[in-house]
Amino acid sequence: MAALLLLPLLLLLPLLLLKLHLWPQLRWLPADLAFAVRALCCKRALRARALAAAAADPEGPEGGCSLAWRLAELAQQRAAHTFLIHGSRRFSYSEAERESNRAARAFLRALGWDWGPDGGDSGEGSAGEGERAAPGAGDAAAGSGAEFAGGDGAARGGGAAAPLSPGATVALLLPAGPEFLWLWFGLAKAGLRTAFVPTALRRGPLLHCLRSCGARALVLAPGLPKAARISHLKILQCQGFYQLCGVHQEDVIYLALPLYHMSGSLLGIVGCMGIGATVVLKSKFSAGQFWEDCQQHRVTVFQYIGELCRYLVNQPPSKAERGHKVRLAVGSGLRPDTWERFVRRFGPLQVLETYGLTEGNVATINYTGQRGAVGRASWLYKHIFPFSLIRYDVTTGEPIRDPQGHCMATSPGEPGLLVAPVSQQSPFLGYAGGPELAQGKLLKDVFRPGDVFFNTGDLLVCDDQGFLRFHDRTGDTFRWKGENVATTEVAEVFEALDFLQEVNVYGVTVPGHEGRAGMAALVLRPPHALDLMQLYTHVSENLPPYARPRFLRLQESLATTETFKQQKVRMANEGFDPSTLSDPLYVLDQAVGAYLPLTTARYSALLAGNLRI
């Protein structure tokens, strides 16, 4: 009888919640609870692992967070299981341990260890942390063809390098490959710090990077930004990444990202080691080879970044893209239009979009699979991984504060600056080099006197259902006609046109005008041609006047970084002068109501103030 009386109340509960504007949030409560339980279990497992490591090595400085200890553990627990696939080469966890031990012994020699002319054993067995490693003759650096530049700048082969002091920093300038991993793990075993250097750097930028990280030695492949500090706690946390994503030991993970980037090394490699799975490592991403690789190695998980998924959907159809085993794509930077095309063409598979920074202390995971979202802002998630969205002034580049000097939280649908409290559990270690490099990354007195928050530099939006969506980077958002323009929103409107394959939106300075005018670099989708009339109509119907790009630049392909991010700063600096740019340029003529070719005459009229934009 009591159940019958409660039934009408239960049926009316959704209507009551809807009336109180709580239903949009609470309808996702089961998913929030499930992920919260998974996250707490993951934290508990990582803590148990850290305690076990600390008990096994009580003198270790890492407090149980050692990456080398985890590799040694996997070498015992899953010795024959394949850890790494690179081309035709395969390495089990026990082989990875052996190769990293060889590298550790080479670096221990650089620390001044001397075991006599015989050099010890042949590299078999186990090397411990730092000075506790056993002696041996193996030299992974020399064996892989890498060169070792010591503190005096001379390049030497492996063990002949100048002595290093304990805890010194050694920079790795190597492409993604097995040798990168063996040297990285070997440095950890030898008690040395590792600095990952982007392989594209040369001359001045390379010297700046090496000086800022304080490297005392450099390991490079023959022939040749700010560096974030990574703690052992961060490495421990990254071991739980794939567990949070629902990846298992028997999964095969496809990784084609640079290992000097957090997504490649910490999430891809360390995350794989966290669950003891297999990783297929590619030195360079190939959209044409991707599905054949997935078929050959029976890949089940694909880790993406930036434009990789867009490259795949822009490829012509192939037989290899059918019948694959990929069930999960996890990464960051996937735009909604590409998300839909990717799943529709290559599904059924799940996309798990995430957000995070190498130096940051906050991360989000879209565990519900809501398209276009990067995570949830439920009270459960924020209790485990705290963060806030605060109001931000694009003009001043500073958070907006109330009369008491405190920051203000955003309302649903309002773009806000993502910040996270700094604590012992969620620290901010800054960057390698001087303290001035971290200027602006910490905000004080955010919600109460004395508190400290990490400034991500990214603007996100939380909707009325609690979903987080990436809005723009603070440096990319610009002002025009007194209004804020988000480059990502403008790009999404352009990408809805079927004749456009890629779009890069940025702001350019126009003489005689305040702020920055919008400019869009476009790449056509073969075999389509540029339809300026349709483009203008589409832009006028879907964007407010201030957000409509004033300039267009037609290109064969868009310039990207090694991590597949669009190069907005360089494009903005190149401007829109037709006398210096060989690409076709177009300008929005307000009087005519159309995009017209930007000739030298129109450019001169614009500078003279005779062409209204």
C-alpha positions as a printed NumPy array, in Angstrom:
array([[  0.   ,   0.   ,   0.   ],
       [  2.824,   2.405,   0.89 ],
       [  4.476,   1.71 ,  -2.468],
       [  1.235,   2.554,  -4.298],
       [  1.006,   5.849,  -2.405],
       [  4.602,   6.717,  -3.259],
       [  4.221,   5.911,  -6.952],
       [  2.3  ,   9.103,  -7.853],
       [  4.86 ,  11.161,  -5.954],
       [  7.691,   9.546,  -7.89 ],
       [  5.893,  10.236, -11.173],
       [  5.41 ,  13.881, -10.201],
       [  9.01 ,  14.303,  -9.028],
       [ 10.45 ,  15.114, -12.512],
       [  7.742,  17.797, -12.972],
       [  8.584,  19.29 ,  -9.574],
       [ 12.303,  19.309, -10.363],
       [ 11.608,  20.863, -13.757],
       [  9.553,  23.585, -12.042],
       [ 12.474,  24.248,  -9.697],
       [ 14.915,  24.284, -12.643],
       [ 16.805,  21.34 , -11.14 ],
       [ 15.912,  18.644, -13.657],
       [ 18.54 ,  19.619, -16.306],
       [ 21.246,  19.011, -13.692],
       [ 19.789,  16.006, -11.863],
       [ 18.942,  14.007, -14.996],
       [ 22.699,  13.331, -15.295],
       [ 23.051,  12.302, -11.641],
       [ 23.465,   8.549, -12.388],
       [ 26.344,   9.262, -14.797],
       [ 27.903,  11.7  , -12.318],
       [ 27.667,   9.132,  -9.523],
       [ 29.149,   6.363, -11.677],
       [ 32.135,   8.476, -12.681],
       [ 32.641,   9.72 ,  -9.111],
       [ 32.825,   6.114,  -7.886],
       [ 35.297,   5.263, -10.665],
       [ 37.429,   8.297,  -9.818],
       [ 37.477,   7.491,  -6.099],
       [ 38.414,   3.864,  -6.817],
       [ 41.181,   5.078,  -9.113],
       [ 42.526,   7.428,  -6.435],
       [ 42.416,   4.634,  -3.88 ],
       [ 44.293,   2.252,  -6.188],
       [ 46.967,   4.853,  -6.972],
       [ 47.424,   5.619,  -3.287],
       [ 47.859,   1.906,  -2.53 ],
       [ 50.409,   1.666,  -5.349],
       [ 52.297,   4.684,  -3.994],
       [ 52.373,   3.217,  -0.471],
       [ 53.644,  -0.109,  -1.803],
       [ 56.393,   1.651,  -3.766],
       [ 57.378,   3.733,  -0.728],
       [ 57.523,   0.62 ,   1.444],
       [ 59.696,  -1.194,  -1.094],
       [ 62.061,   1.772,  -1.398],
       [ 61.834,   3.817,   1.826],
       [ 64.925,   5.884,   0.976],
       [ 63.616,   6.971,  -2.415],
       [ 62.981,  10.712,  -2.82 ],
       [ 59.824,  10.239,  -4.842],
       [ 57.563,   9.189,  -1.973],
       [ 56.274,   6.144,  -3.852],
       [ 55.495,   8.   ,  -7.076],
       [ 58.382,   6.568,  -9.082],
       [ 57.842,   5.82 , -12.76 ],
       [ 60.857,   3.487, -12.681],
       [ 59.319,   1.509,  -9.816],
       [ 56.108,   1.042, -11.812],
       [ 58.052,  -0.272, -14.806],
       [ 59.918,  -2.741, -12.595],
       [ 56.583,  -3.878, -11.125],
       [ 55.089,  -4.441, -14.585],
       [ 58.223,  -6.329, -15.645],
       [ 57.439,  -8.818, -12.881],
       [ 53.646,  -8.918, -13.139],
       [ 53.285,  -8.82 , -16.96 ],
       [ 56.762,  -9.756, -18.144],
       [ 55.807, -11.292, -21.494],
       [ 52.938,  -8.907, -22.287],
       [ 53.64 ,  -6.562, -25.204],
       [ 54.242,  -3.032, -23.953],
       [ 55.358,  -1.256, -27.13 ],
       [ 54.916,  -1.74 , -30.881],
       [ 56.968,   0.505, -33.163],
       [ 57.004,  -0.436, -36.823],
       [ 58.08 ,  -4.069, -37.033],
       [ 59.632,  -4.047, -33.554],
       [ 57.883,  -5.308, -30.436],
       [ 58.995,  -4.966, -26.823],
       [ 57.543,  -6.736, -23.809],
       [ 57.514,  -5.143, -20.364],
       [ 60.529,  -7.218, -19.343],
       [ 62.422,  -6.061, -22.456],
       [ 61.478,  -2.451, -21.715],
       [ 62.882,  -2.881, -18.218],
       [ 66.1  ,  -4.371, -19.585],
       [ 66.592,  -1.612, -22.18 ],
       [ 65.953,   1.15 , -19.649],
       [ 68.429,  -0.509, -17.266],
       [ 71.079,  -0.322, -19.976],
       [ 70.398,   3.379, -20.349],
       [ 70.477,   3.861, -16.576],
       [ 73.942,   2.315, -16.381],
       [ 75.183,   4.612, -19.122],
       [ 73.957,   7.647, -17.219],
       [ 75.353,   6.329, -13.938],
       [ 78.756,   6.312, -15.619],
       [ 78.196,   9.97 , -16.452],
       [ 77.589,  10.48 , -12.737],
       [ 81.125,   9.25 , -12.139],
       [ 80.556,   5.581, -11.361],
       [ 83.436,   3.337, -12.321],
       [ 83.17 ,  -0.455, -12.27 ],
       [ 86.495,  -1.304, -13.782],
       [ 87.581,  -2.194, -17.301],
       [ 85.11 ,  -5.064, -17.695],
       [ 82.125,  -2.742, -17.182],
       [ 79.997,  -5.3  , -15.328],
       [ 77.299,  -7.504, -16.8  ],
       [ 75.602,  -7.477, -20.191],
       [ 72.564,  -5.451, -19.23 ],
       [ 70.351,  -8.264, -17.963],
       [ 68.622,  -8.055, -14.622],
       [ 67.219,  -5.062, -12.781],
       [ 68.538,  -1.625, -12.029],
       [ 67.132,   0.269,  -9.097],
       [ 66.773,   3.979,  -8.465],
       [ 69.769,   6.315,  -8.636],
       [ 72.811,   5.107,  -6.752],
       [ 71.096,   1.84 ,  -5.89 ],
       [ 71.292,   0.637,  -9.508],
       [ 73.475,  -2.352, -10.233],
       [ 76.536,  -1.821, -12.48 ],
       [ 76.51 ,  -2.937, -16.093],
       [ 78.142,  -2.371, -19.473],
       [ 75.074,  -1.652, -21.617],
       [ 74.839,   1.714, -23.314],
       [ 71.424,   2.426, -24.763],
       [ 72.378,   5.877, -25.949],
       [ 75.214,   4.613, -28.088],
       [ 73.338,   1.491, -29.112],
       [ 70.462,   3.533, -30.543],
       [ 72.675,   5.859, -32.545],
       [ 71.999,   8.789, -30.193],
       [ 74.708,  11.196, -29.147],
       [ 75.368,  12.49 , -25.651],
       [ 76.514,  16.092, -25.247],
       [ 78.045,  16.698, -21.843],
       [ 78.279,  19.862, -19.791],
       [ 81.249,  21.145, -21.771],
       [ 79.19 ,  21.024, -24.974],
       [ 81.222,  18.304, -26.709],
       [ 79.259,  15.441, -28.216],
       [ 80.429,  12.078, -27.011],
       [ 79.251,   8.516, -27.208],
       [ 77.369,   7.405, -24.083],
       [ 79.732,   6.677, -21.22 ],
       [ 82.477,   9.072, -22.32 ],
       [ 80.398,  12.107, -21.361],
       [ 81.486,  14.609, -18.739],
       [ 80.439,  13.682, -15.16 ],
       [ 76.989,  14.795, -14.057],
       [ 75.927,  15.666, -10.536],
       [ 73.033,  13.767,  -8.902],
       [ 69.684,  15.327,  -9.75 ],
       [ 71.048,  17.135, -12.817],
       [ 68.798,  17.778, -15.805],
       [ 69.413,  15.963, -19.091],
       [ 67.53 ,  17.172, -22.185],
       [ 66.143,  14.713, -24.752],
       [ 65.956,  15.953, -28.351],
       [ 64.674,  12.797, -30.029],
       [ 61.75 ,  11.78 , -32.245],
       [ 59.045,   9.517, -30.852],
       [ 60.474,   6.006, -30.731],
       [ 61.574,   3.237, -28.363],
       [ 64.94 ,   4.905, -27.658],
       [ 63.144,   7.978, -26.325],
       [ 61.377,   5.805, -23.751],
       [ 64.439,   3.783, -22.725],
       [ 66.451,   6.98 , -22.164],
       [ 63.589,   8.633, -20.274],
       [ 63.125,   5.628, -17.974],
       [ 66.897,   5.203, -17.649],
       [ 67.32 ,   8.778, -16.501],
       [ 64.652,   8.209, -13.851],
       [ 66.467,   5.087, -12.644],
       [ 69.768,   6.979, -12.476],
       [ 68.273,   9.731, -10.329],
       [ 68.476,  12.352, -13.078],
       [ 65.815,  14.734, -14.282],
       [ 64.556,  14.721, -17.872],
       [ 63.664,  17.72 , -20.031],
       [ 61.685,  16.993, -23.204],
       [ 62.721,  19.329, -26.018],
       [ 60.547,  19.833, -29.148],
       [ 62.403,  18.363, -32.112],
       [ 61.514,  21.293, -34.376],
       [ 63.478,  23.843, -32.32 ],
       [ 66.683,  25.25 , -33.813],
       [ 69.218,  27.993, -33.033],
       [ 67.916,  30.696, -30.663],
       [ 64.692,  28.99 , -29.515],
       [ 66.597,  25.757, -28.861],
       [ 69.251,  27.548, -26.788],
       [ 66.528,  29.368, -24.864],
       [ 64.776,  26.08 , -24.08 ],
       [ 67.988,  24.398, -22.909],
       [ 68.98 ,  27.353, -20.749],
       [ 65.555,  27.754, -19.172],
       [ 65.39 ,  24.107, -18.105],
       [ 68.994,  24.163, -16.817],
       [ 70.09 ,  21.135, -18.832],
       [ 73.629,  19.924, -18.098],
       [ 73.635,  17.438, -20.964],
       [ 71.791,  16.821, -24.212],
       [ 70.872,  13.534, -25.901],
       [ 70.   ,  13.916, -29.66 ],
       [ 69.404,  11.857, -32.826],
       [ 72.262,  12.413, -35.085],
       [ 71.639,  15.023, -37.731],
       [ 69.499,  16.861, -36.172],
       [ 58.14 ,  27.797, -25.331],
       [ 58.432,  27.368, -21.791],
       [ 59.239,  24.015, -20.225],
       [ 56.776,  22.933, -17.53 ],
       [ 57.974,  21.199, -14.372],
       [ 56.479,  17.72 , -13.883],
       [ 56.356,  16.255, -10.386],
       [ 56.384,  12.601,  -9.371],
       [ 52.853,  13.203,  -8.064],
       [ 51.797,  14.248, -11.583],
       [ 53.286,  11.043, -12.998],
       [ 51.398,   9.008, -10.42 ],
       [ 48.15 ,  10.786, -11.281],
       [ 48.701,  10.206, -15.009],
       [ 48.991,   6.473, -14.333],
       [ 45.265,   6.603, -13.583],
       [ 44.294,   8.406, -16.805],
       [ 43.285,   5.385, -18.871],
       [ 41.643,   3.739, -15.878],
       [ 39.377,   6.803, -15.622],
       [ 38.655,   6.457, -19.342],
       [ 37.539,   2.837, -18.966],
       [ 40.544,   1.311, -20.786],
       [ 41.702,  -2.18 , -19.76 ],
       [ 44.875,  -4.26 , -19.654],
       [ 44.106,  -6.107, -22.86 ],
       [ 43.477,  -2.972, -24.908],
       [ 45.888,  -1.852, -27.639],
       [ 46.441,   1.936, -27.693],
       [ 47.462,   3.812, -30.858],
       [ 49.775,   6.757, -30.116],
       [ 51.107,   9.056, -32.848],
       [ 51.827,  12.161, -30.758],
       [ 55.2  ,  13.795, -29.945],
       [ 56.619,  12.379, -26.733],
       [ 57.879,  15.788, -25.582],
       [ 54.183,  16.732, -25.283],
       [ 52.155,  15.837, -22.2  ],
       [ 49.521,  14.02 , -24.259],
       [ 52.139,  11.694, -25.72 ],
       [ 54.436,  10.994, -22.776],
       [ 52.355,  11.417, -19.602],
       [ 48.887,  10.443, -20.805],
       [ 49.874,   8.041, -23.592],
       [ 52.928,   6.203, -22.239],
       [ 52.502,   6.66 , -18.474],
       [ 48.747,   6.101, -18.751],
       [ 49.388,   2.85 , -20.61 ],
       [ 51.829,   1.739, -17.92 ],
       [ 49.223,   2.548, -15.293],
       [ 47.012,  -0.281, -16.55 ],
       [ 49.724,  -2.484, -18.073],
       [ 48.343,  -2.34 , -21.623],
       [ 50.015,  -2.28 , -25.071],
       [ 50.869,   0.896, -26.995],
       [ 51.483,   1.161, -30.747],
       [ 53.922,   4.069, -31.057],
       [ 54.241,   5.958, -34.339],
       [ 57.054,   8.412, -34.986],
       [ 54.756,  10.418, -37.266],
       [ 51.017,  10.41 , -37.853],
       [ 49.829,   9.256, -41.269],
       [ 46.116,   9.613, -42.045],
       [ 46.489,   7.339, -45.075],
       [ 48.183,   4.586, -43.03 ],
       [ 46.081,   4.898, -39.87 ],
       [ 43.335,   2.336, -40.467],
       [ 45.744,  -0.203, -41.95 ],
       [ 47.833,   0.115, -38.763],
       [ 44.696,  -0.352, -36.665],
       [ 43.798,  -3.508, -38.603],
       [ 47.338,  -4.924, -38.428],
       [ 47.822,  -4.399, -34.688],
       [ 44.168,  -4.877, -33.663],
       [ 44.041,  -1.41 , -32.107],
       [ 41.123,  -0.786, -29.745],
       [ 41.912,   2.72 , -28.397],
       [ 43.051,   5.765, -30.389],
       [ 44.543,   8.793, -28.628],
       [ 44.099,  11.983, -30.622],
       [ 44.928,  15.681, -30.347],
       [ 44.006,  18.749, -32.339],
       [ 43.259,  18.036, -35.969],
       [ 44.046,  14.291, -36.237],
       [ 40.37 ,  13.29 , -36.467],
       [ 39.77 ,  16.002, -39.053],
       [ 42.635,  14.621, -41.146],
       [ 40.987,  11.189, -41.018],
       [ 37.501,  12.31 , -42.073],
       [ 39.026,  14.28 , -44.955],
       [ 40.685,  11.151, -46.349],
       [ 39.013,   9.316, -49.258],
       [ 37.139,   6.136, -48.22 ],
       [ 39.188,   2.963, -47.9  ],
       [ 38.483,  -0.71 , -47.191],
       [ 40.706,  -0.609, -44.098],
       [ 38.363,   1.801, -42.285],
       [ 35.724,  -0.93 , -42.101],
       [ 35.917,  -3.905, -39.766],
       [ 38.393,  -2.268, -37.383],
       [ 38.426,  -2.956, -33.627],
       [ 38.693,   0.665, -32.43 ],
       [ 36.033,   1.19 , -29.765],
       [ 37.306,   4.366, -28.088],
       [ 38.908,   7.627, -29.238],
       [ 40.242,   9.714, -26.339],
       [ 41.95 ,  13.083, -26.508],
       [ 41.343,  16.824, -26.754],
       [ 40.596,  19.542, -29.274],
       [ 37.89 ,  17.757, -31.298],
       [ 35.448,  20.261, -32.759],
       [ 31.724,  19.374, -32.8  ],
       [ 31.397,  19.219, -36.592],
       [ 34.345,  16.833, -36.916],
       [ 33.071,  14.806, -33.934],
       [ 29.791,  14.075, -35.711],
       [ 31.429,  13.218, -39.042],
       [ 34.032,  11.02 , -37.325],
       [ 31.489,   8.924, -35.411],
       [ 29.068,   8.687, -38.335],
       [ 31.757,   7.466, -40.726],
       [ 33.965,   5.271, -38.508],
       [ 31.539,   4.199, -35.767],
       [ 30.237,   2.605, -33.763],
       [ 32.835,   3.948, -31.354],
       [ 32.914,   6.189, -28.293],
       [ 34.619,   9.596, -28.228],
       [ 36.001,  10.714, -24.859],
       [ 36.948,  14.39 , -25.058],
       [ 39.182,  15.702, -22.258],
       [ 40.748,  18.985, -21.194],
       [ 44.025,  19.591, -19.393],
       [ 47.35 ,  21.435, -19.425],
       [ 50.862,  20.096, -18.916],
       [ 51.577,  22.559, -16.123],
       [ 47.986,  22.718, -14.873],
       [ 46.373,  21.251, -11.773],
       [ 42.923,  20.71 , -13.266],
       [ 41.526,  18.321, -15.855],
       [ 38.06 ,  17.462, -17.115],
       [ 36.666,  14.363, -18.828],
       [ 33.467,  14.173, -20.868],
       [ 32.491,  10.788, -19.458],
       [ 28.878,  11.077, -20.717],
       [ 29.887,  11.391, -24.381],
       [ 27.888,  14.613, -24.88 ],
       [ 29.048,  15.937, -28.254],
       [ 30.986,  19.176, -28.138],
       [ 31.552,  19.058, -24.367],
       [ 34.919,  18.689, -22.619],
       [ 33.534,  17.629, -19.25 ],
       [ 30.979,  18.145, -16.508],
       [ 30.746,  20.751, -13.759],
       [ 28.623,  18.658, -11.42 ],
       [ 29.075,  19.21 ,  -7.691],
       [ 30.303,  15.618,  -7.409],
       [ 33.073,  16.124,  -9.984],
       [ 34.071,  19.487,  -8.503],
       [ 34.248,  17.894,  -5.056],
       [ 36.864,  15.417,  -6.327],
       [ 38.575,  17.722,  -8.841],
       [ 37.796,  21.308,  -7.733],
       [ 37.697,  24.205, -10.222],
       [ 35.686,  27.356, -10.947],
       [ 34.707,  29.59 , -13.858],
       [ 35.127,  33.3  , -13.105],
       [ 34.208,  36.415, -15.051],
       [ 36.973,  37.75 , -17.288],
       [ 37.559,  41.071, -19.063],
       [ 39.036,  40.469, -22.522],
       [ 40.022,  44.139, -22.836],
       [ 42.162,  44.314, -19.701],
       [ 43.161,  40.64 , -19.741],
       [ 42.232,  40.362, -16.054],
       [ 39.442,  38.723, -14.03 ],
       [ 36.527,  40.964, -13.095],
       [ 36.388,  41.604,  -9.342],
       [ 33.626,  42.908,  -7.069],
       [ 33.978,  45.976,  -4.792],
       [ 35.579,  43.752,  -2.16 ],
       [ 38.282,  42.719,  -4.628],
       [ 37.085,  39.13 ,  -5.076],
       [ 36.407,  37.322,  -8.341],
       [ 32.858,  36.508,  -9.413],
       [ 31.555,  33.176, -10.666],
       [ 29.894,  33.071, -14.075],
       [ 26.27 ,  32.284, -14.788],
       [ 25.164,  29.373, -17.032],
       [ 25.943,  30.174, -20.661],
       [ 28.442,  32.917, -19.783],
       [ 32.091,  32.405, -20.862],
       [ 34.455,  32.376, -17.911],
       [ 38.112,  31.896, -17.068],
       [ 38.852,  28.385, -15.799],
       [ 40.781,  28.452, -12.506],
       [ 41.614,  25.773,  -9.944],
       [ 42.701,  26.065,  -6.293],
       [ 46.374,  25.387,  -5.599],
       [ 46.953,  22.953,  -2.753],
       [ 49.339,  20.227,  -1.652],
       [ 47.194,  17.698,  -3.527],
       [ 46.914,  19.957,  -6.606],
       [ 50.134,  21.987,  -6.768],
       [ 51.463,  24.335,  -9.427],
       [ 55.212,  23.836,  -9.863],
       [ 55.757,  26.599, -12.402],
       [ 58.173,  26.417, -15.303],
       [ 61.815,  25.498, -15.631],
       [ 63.827,  28.712, -15.439],
       [ 63.224,  32.007, -13.664],
       [ 60.095,  32.757, -11.608],
       [ 59.104,  35.469, -14.093],
       [ 58.   ,  32.714, -16.502],
       [ 55.106,  31.864, -14.166],
       [ 53.912,  35.464, -13.953],
       [ 50.155,  35.681, -14.335],
       [ 49.588,  31.931, -13.838],
       [ 48.616,  32.339, -10.181],
       [ 45.659,  34.416,  -8.991],
       [ 45.377,  35.456,  -5.339],
       [ 42.379,  36.442,  -3.209],
       [ 40.014,  34.858,  -5.734],
       [ 37.07 ,  34.062,  -3.457],
       [ 38.512,  34.841,  -0.04 ],
       [ 41.64 ,  36.555,   1.307],
       [ 44.784,  34.48 ,   0.998],
       [ 43.546,  31.799,  -1.404],
       [ 45.596,  30.949,  -4.512],
       [ 44.243,  29.64 ,  -7.834],
       [ 45.934,  28.431, -11.009],
       [ 44.998,  30.458, -14.085],
       [ 44.565,  28.147, -17.091],
       [ 44.324,  31.029, -19.549],
       [ 41.32 ,  29.332, -21.19 ],
       [ 37.717,  30.445, -21.408],
       [ 35.033,  27.789, -20.961],
       [ 31.239,  27.871, -20.815],
       [ 29.013,  25.837, -18.494],
       [ 25.468,  25.339, -19.785],
       [ 22.304,  24.872, -17.725],
       [ 22.837,  21.094, -17.678],
       [ 26.316,  21.361, -16.2  ],
       [ 28.259,  20.533, -19.379],
       [ 31.544,  22.336, -19.996],
       [ 32.433,  23.519, -23.481],
       [ 35.658,  25.093, -24.624],
       [ 35.064,  28.694, -25.683],
       [ 38.461,  30.178, -26.577],
       [ 41.95 ,  30.899, -25.364],
       [ 42.265,  34.266, -23.691],
       [ 44.965,  35.281, -26.159],
       [ 42.867,  34.216, -29.173],
       [ 39.671,  36.044, -28.252],
       [ 39.793,  39.594, -29.614],
       [ 37.635,  42.73 , -29.54 ],
       [ 36.105,  44.423, -32.564],
       [ 33.509,  47.199, -32.57 ],
       [ 33.484,  47.025, -28.761],
       [ 32.476,  43.338, -28.715],
       [ 34.337,  40.136, -27.83 ],
       [ 34.87 ,  37.701, -30.708],
       [ 35.616,  34.031, -29.95 ],
       [ 37.654,  32.48 , -32.767],
       [ 36.288,  28.992, -32.111],
       [ 32.665,  30.087, -32.517],
       [ 33.397,  31.844, -35.804],
       [ 35.337,  28.827, -37.087],
       [ 32.431,  26.485, -36.298],
       [ 30.103,  28.626, -38.428],
       [ 32.509,  28.526, -41.376],
       [ 33.05 ,  24.779, -41.051],
       [ 29.346,  24.157, -41.632],
       [ 29.914,  25.044, -45.316],
       [ 30.442,  21.872, -47.346],
       [ 33.063,  23.419, -49.659],
       [ 35.423,  24.284, -46.775],
       [ 37.756,  21.647, -45.374],
       [ 39.727,  23.638, -42.771],
       [ 39.365,  27.068, -41.177],
       [ 41.677,  29.147, -38.976],
       [ 40.185,  32.337, -37.493],
       [ 42.299,  35.069, -35.866],
       [ 42.37 ,  38.827, -35.33 ],
       [ 44.522,  41.305, -37.285],
       [ 45.401,  44.913, -36.577],
       [ 43.942,  47.421, -39.053],
       [ 45.495,  50.919, -39.19 ],
       [ 43.029,  53.573, -38.058],
       [ 40.775,  51.091, -36.222],
       [ 40.618,  50.067, -32.584],
       [ 40.823,  46.435, -31.621],
       [ 41.406,  43.672, -34.161],
       [ 39.377,  42.718, -37.204],
       [ 38.531,  39.089, -37.861],
       [ 40.386,  37.198, -40.571],
       [ 39.829,  33.617, -41.704],
       [ 42.326,  31.384, -43.49 ],
       [ 40.427,  28.845, -45.601],
       [ 41.27 ,  25.503, -47.213],
       [ 38.842,  24.179, -49.831],
       [ 37.508,  20.626, -49.799],
       [ 38.338,  18.968, -53.141],
       [ 36.876,  19.196, -55.701],
       [ 34.834,  22.214, -54.567],
       [ 35.476,  25.825, -55.546],
       [ 35.146,  28.904, -53.359],
       [ 31.585,  30.252, -53.445],
       [ 31.882,  33.811, -52.117],
       [ 28.176,  34.555, -52.502],
       [ 27.095,  31.503, -50.474],
       [ 29.831,  32.197, -47.916],
       [ 28.699,  35.788, -47.404],
       [ 25.043,  34.763, -47.077],
       [ 25.91 ,  32.021, -44.588],
       [ 28.115,  34.304, -42.49 ],
       [ 25.503,  37.08 , -42.469],
       [ 22.775,  34.701, -41.337],
       [ 24.768,  32.972, -38.603],
       [ 27.107,  35.6  , -37.134],
       [ 26.457,  39.037, -35.636],
       [ 27.979,  41.931, -37.629],
       [ 30.966,  42.42 , -35.294],
       [ 31.945,  38.719, -35.495],
       [ 31.982,  38.469, -39.292],
       [ 35.58 ,  38.206, -40.563],
       [ 36.616,  41.254, -42.535],
       [ 39.331,  39.391, -44.436],
       [ 39.668,  35.958, -46.058],
       [ 42.87 ,  34.171, -47.059],
       [ 42.69 ,  31.138, -49.331],
       [ 45.459,  28.569, -48.744],
       [ 46.462,  25.118, -49.97 ],
       [ 46.901,  23.931, -46.378],
       [ 46.919,  25.446, -42.903],
       [ 50.129,  25.836, -40.936],
       [ 50.12 ,  23.851, -37.681],
       [ 52.543,  23.133, -34.863],
       [ 54.056,  19.696, -34.226],
       [ 51.139,  19.048, -31.872],
       [ 48.675,  19.852, -34.689],
       [ 47.538,  23.201, -33.257],
       [ 46.753,  26.007, -35.665],
       [ 49.316,  28.801, -35.854],
       [ 47.242,  31.898, -35.134],
       [ 49.989,  34.262, -33.971],
       [ 52.108,  33.783, -37.086],
       [ 49.105,  34.237, -39.363],
       [ 48.059,  37.394, -37.514],
       [ 51.566,  38.841, -37.845],
       [ 51.537,  38.21 , -41.609],
       [ 48.506,  40.469, -41.906],
       [ 46.546,  41.067, -45.126],
       [ 48.82 ,  43.102, -47.416],
       [ 48.362,  41.743, -50.992],
       [ 51.815,  43.005, -51.972],
       [ 53.512,  40.706, -49.462],
       [ 51.207,  37.658, -49.523],
       [ 50.93 ,  35.385, -52.535],
       [ 47.696,  33.709, -51.359],
       [ 44.356,  34.972, -52.768],
       [ 42.919,  37.563, -50.363],
       [ 39.378,  38.902, -50.004],
       [ 37.875,  41.808, -48.054],
       [ 34.341,  42.343, -46.76 ],
       [ 32.9  ,  45.423, -48.471],
       [ 30.053,  46.613, -46.248],
       [ 28.645,  48.967, -48.887],
       [ 28.382,  46.24 , -51.548],
       [ 27.476,  43.481, -49.096],
       [ 29.971,  40.935, -50.426],
       [ 33.475,  39.562, -50.13 ],
       [ 35.593,  41.065, -52.931],
       [ 39.174,  40.336, -54.052],
       [ 41.588,  42.437, -51.975],
       [ 43.497,  44.193, -54.72 ],
       [ 46.283,  46.716, -54.211],
       [ 43.821,  49.484, -54.999],
       [ 41.295,  48.293, -52.39 ],
       [ 44.103,  47.847, -49.862],
       [ 45.192,  51.476, -50.419],
       [ 41.561,  52.634, -50.139],
       [ 41.254,  50.744, -46.849],
       [ 44.343,  52.41 , -45.4  ],
       [ 43.091,  55.81 , -46.573],
       [ 39.756,  55.242, -44.856],
       [ 37.774,  55.127, -48.1  ],
       [ 36.753,  51.468, -47.756],
       [ 34.435,  50.8  , -44.826],
       [ 34.92 ,  47.477, -43.071]])
